[in-house]
Amino acid sequence: MLTREELPECPVATTVQLIGNKWKLLIIRNLIYSGDQRFTDFVKTIQGISKKVLTDNLRALESDGLIEREIFAEVPPRVIYSLSRLGESLRPLLNAMHDWGVDYKAAL
């Protein structure tokens, strides 16, 4: 997790730094609208994402405290990703982005 000093001074820039790439937004979207997910669920539902990029983005989101990873002691190990409490606070932002996208498409 970044320290306060490492984050941009502008709050909008901070948000963009944390969730500003399309993959992170789509991972968060999946968790908000579909609930807890396994790695393979993300691969199946996020078109065009490679396993390496998915892994890197999941690690970054976990490091930033937006998602949580639960590992089950099974063979093979089962890993479930979910939104953290902090990640849940992004729900209104994603809902607003969803509504804006619907309105934009309707206006075309």
mmCIF file of C-alpha atoms in Angstrom:
data_model
loop_
_atom_site.group_PDB
_atom_site.id
_atom_site.type_symbol
_atom_site.label_atom_id
_atom_site.label_comp_id
_atom_site.label_asym_id
_atom_site.label_seq_id
_atom_site.Cartn_x
_atom_site.Cartn_y
_atom_site.Cartn_z
ATOM 1 C CA MET A 1 0.000 0.000 0.000
ATOM 2 C CA LEU A 2 1.300 3.440 -0.871
ATOM 3 C CA THR A 3 1.968 5.931 1.864
ATOM 4 C CA ARG A 4 0.194 9.266 1.974
ATOM 5 C CA GLU A 5 3.395 10.975 0.828
ATOM 6 C CA GLU A 6 3.631 8.717 -2.231
ATOM 7 C CA LEU A 7 0.121 9.553 -3.429
ATOM 8 C CA PRO A 8 -0.611 12.514 -5.694
ATOM 9 C CA GLU A 9 -1.822 15.664 -3.961
ATOM 10 C CA CYS A 10 -4.933 15.827 -6.155
ATOM 11 C CA PRO A 11 -7.698 13.444 -4.964
ATOM 12 C CA VAL A 12 -8.809 12.735 -8.538
ATOM 13 C CA ALA A 13 -5.248 11.801 -9.495
ATOM 14 C CA THR A 14 -5.106 9.503 -6.451
ATOM 15 C CA THR A 15 -8.272 7.703 -7.586
ATOM 16 C CA VAL A 16 -6.962 7.405 -11.138
ATOM 17 C CA GLN A 17 -3.656 6.037 -9.856
ATOM 18 C CA LEU A 18 -5.422 3.362 -7.804
ATOM 19 C CA ILE A 19 -8.125 2.231 -10.254
ATOM 20 C CA GLY A 20 -7.366 4.121 -13.449
ATOM 21 C CA ASN A 21 -6.494 1.348 -15.840
ATOM 22 C CA LYS A 22 -9.203 -0.567 -17.643
ATOM 23 C CA TRP A 23 -8.236 -3.920 -16.159
ATOM 24 C CA LYS A 24 -8.537 -2.753 -12.554
ATOM 25 C CA LEU A 25 -11.917 -1.197 -13.297
ATOM 26 C CA LEU A 26 -13.163 -4.408 -14.890
ATOM 27 C CA ILE A 27 -11.886 -6.515 -11.971
ATOM 28 C CA ILE A 28 -13.682 -4.206 -9.531
ATOM 29 C CA ARG A 29 -16.787 -4.262 -11.752
ATOM 30 C CA ASN A 30 -16.859 -8.060 -11.601
ATOM 31 C CA LEU A 31 -16.555 -8.064 -7.831
ATOM 32 C CA ILE A 32 -19.244 -5.401 -7.386
ATOM 33 C CA TYR A 33 -21.809 -6.857 -9.777
ATOM 34 C CA SER A 34 -21.029 -10.598 -9.575
ATOM 35 C CA GLY A 35 -19.613 -11.024 -6.080
ATOM 36 C CA ASP A 36 -16.598 -13.060 -5.024
ATOM 37 C CA GLN A 37 -14.590 -14.522 -7.879
ATOM 38 C CA ARG A 38 -11.894 -17.066 -8.580
ATOM 39 C CA PHE A 39 -8.991 -16.355 -10.921
ATOM 40 C CA THR A 40 -10.595 -18.372 -13.709
ATOM 41 C CA ASP A 41 -13.834 -16.384 -13.358
ATOM 42 C CA PHE A 42 -11.927 -13.213 -14.189
ATOM 43 C CA VAL A 43 -10.208 -14.873 -17.163
ATOM 44 C CA LYS A 44 -13.578 -16.013 -18.552
ATOM 45 C CA THR A 45 -15.397 -12.696 -18.088
ATOM 46 C CA ILE A 46 -12.747 -10.073 -18.880
ATOM 47 C CA GLN A 47 -12.144 -10.250 -22.614
ATOM 48 C CA GLY A 48 -8.541 -9.806 -23.735
ATOM 49 C CA ILE A 49 -6.804 -9.907 -20.347
ATOM 50 C CA SER A 50 -3.757 -12.150 -20.103
ATOM 51 C CA LYS A 51 -3.101 -14.227 -17.015
ATOM 52 C CA LYS A 52 0.049 -12.219 -16.262
ATOM 53 C CA VAL A 53 -1.757 -8.871 -16.503
ATOM 54 C CA LEU A 54 -4.604 -10.231 -14.386
ATOM 55 C CA THR A 55 -2.162 -11.473 -11.751
ATOM 56 C CA ASP A 56 -0.305 -8.135 -11.688
ATOM 57 C CA ASN A 57 -3.536 -6.154 -11.329
ATOM 58 C CA LEU A 58 -4.969 -8.437 -8.646
ATOM 59 C CA ARG A 59 -1.741 -8.075 -6.660
ATOM 60 C CA ALA A 60 -1.800 -4.285 -7.036
ATOM 61 C CA LEU A 61 -5.444 -4.046 -5.939
ATOM 62 C CA GLU A 62 -4.710 -6.269 -2.953
ATOM 63 C CA SER A 63 -1.618 -4.258 -2.064
ATOM 64 C CA ASP A 64 -3.654 -1.048 -2.211
ATOM 65 C CA GLY A 65 -6.243 -2.559 0.122
ATOM 66 C CA LEU A 66 -9.122 -2.601 -2.388
ATOM 67 C CA ILE A 67 -9.540 -6.368 -2.638
ATOM 68 C CA GLU A 68 -8.904 -9.335 -0.375
ATOM 69 C CA ARG A 69 -7.616 -12.776 -1.268
ATOM 70 C CA GLU A 70 -8.616 -15.868 0.674
ATOM 71 C CA ILE A 71 -6.623 -19.046 0.131
ATOM 72 C CA PHE A 72 -8.178 -22.405 0.984
ATOM 73 C CA ALA A 73 -5.848 -25.248 1.977
ATOM 74 C CA GLU A 74 -6.911 -27.691 -0.713
ATOM 75 C CA VAL A 75 -5.161 -29.500 -3.530
ATOM 76 C CA PRO A 76 -5.029 -27.653 -5.804
ATOM 77 C CA PRO A 77 -5.312 -24.508 -3.665
ATOM 78 C CA ARG A 78 -8.528 -22.557 -4.143
ATOM 79 C CA VAL A 79 -8.263 -18.770 -4.054
ATOM 80 C CA ILE A 80 -11.268 -16.443 -3.772
ATOM 81 C CA TYR A 81 -11.066 -12.706 -4.401
ATOM 82 C CA SER A 82 -13.517 -10.265 -2.847
ATOM 83 C CA LEU A 83 -13.844 -6.549 -2.297
ATOM 84 C CA SER A 84 -12.441 -5.222 0.935
ATOM 85 C CA ARG A 85 -14.402 -2.747 2.993
ATOM 86 C CA LEU A 86 -12.420 0.018 1.284
ATOM 87 C CA GLY A 87 -13.119 -1.553 -2.115
ATOM 88 C CA GLU A 88 -16.844 -1.621 -1.332
ATOM 89 C CA SER A 89 -16.694 2.162 -1.016
ATOM 90 C CA LEU A 90 -16.092 2.259 -4.794
ATOM 91 C CA ARG A 91 -19.607 0.922 -5.456
ATOM 92 C CA PRO A 92 -21.229 4.394 -5.863
ATOM 93 C CA LEU A 93 -18.424 5.424 -8.230
ATOM 94 C CA LEU A 94 -18.897 2.332 -10.429
ATOM 95 C CA ASN A 95 -22.677 2.737 -10.332
ATOM 96 C CA ALA A 96 -22.297 6.352 -11.494
ATOM 97 C CA MET A 97 -19.954 5.238 -14.290
ATOM 98 C CA HIS A 98 -22.495 2.583 -15.307
ATOM 99 C CA ASP A 99 -25.353 5.089 -15.385
ATOM 100 C CA TRP A 100 -23.274 7.607 -17.338
ATOM 101 C CA GLY A 101 -22.336 4.927 -19.891
ATOM 102 C CA VAL A 102 -25.992 3.977 -20.355
ATOM 103 C CA ASP A 103 -26.982 7.634 -20.814
ATOM 104 C CA TYR A 104 -24.117 8.244 -23.244
ATOM 105 C CA LYS A 105 -25.070 5.275 -25.409
ATOM 106 C CA ALA A 106 -28.710 6.399 -25.412
ATOM 107 C CA ALA A 107 -27.678 9.902 -26.513
ATOM 108 C CA LEU A 108 -25.816 8.615 -29.592
#
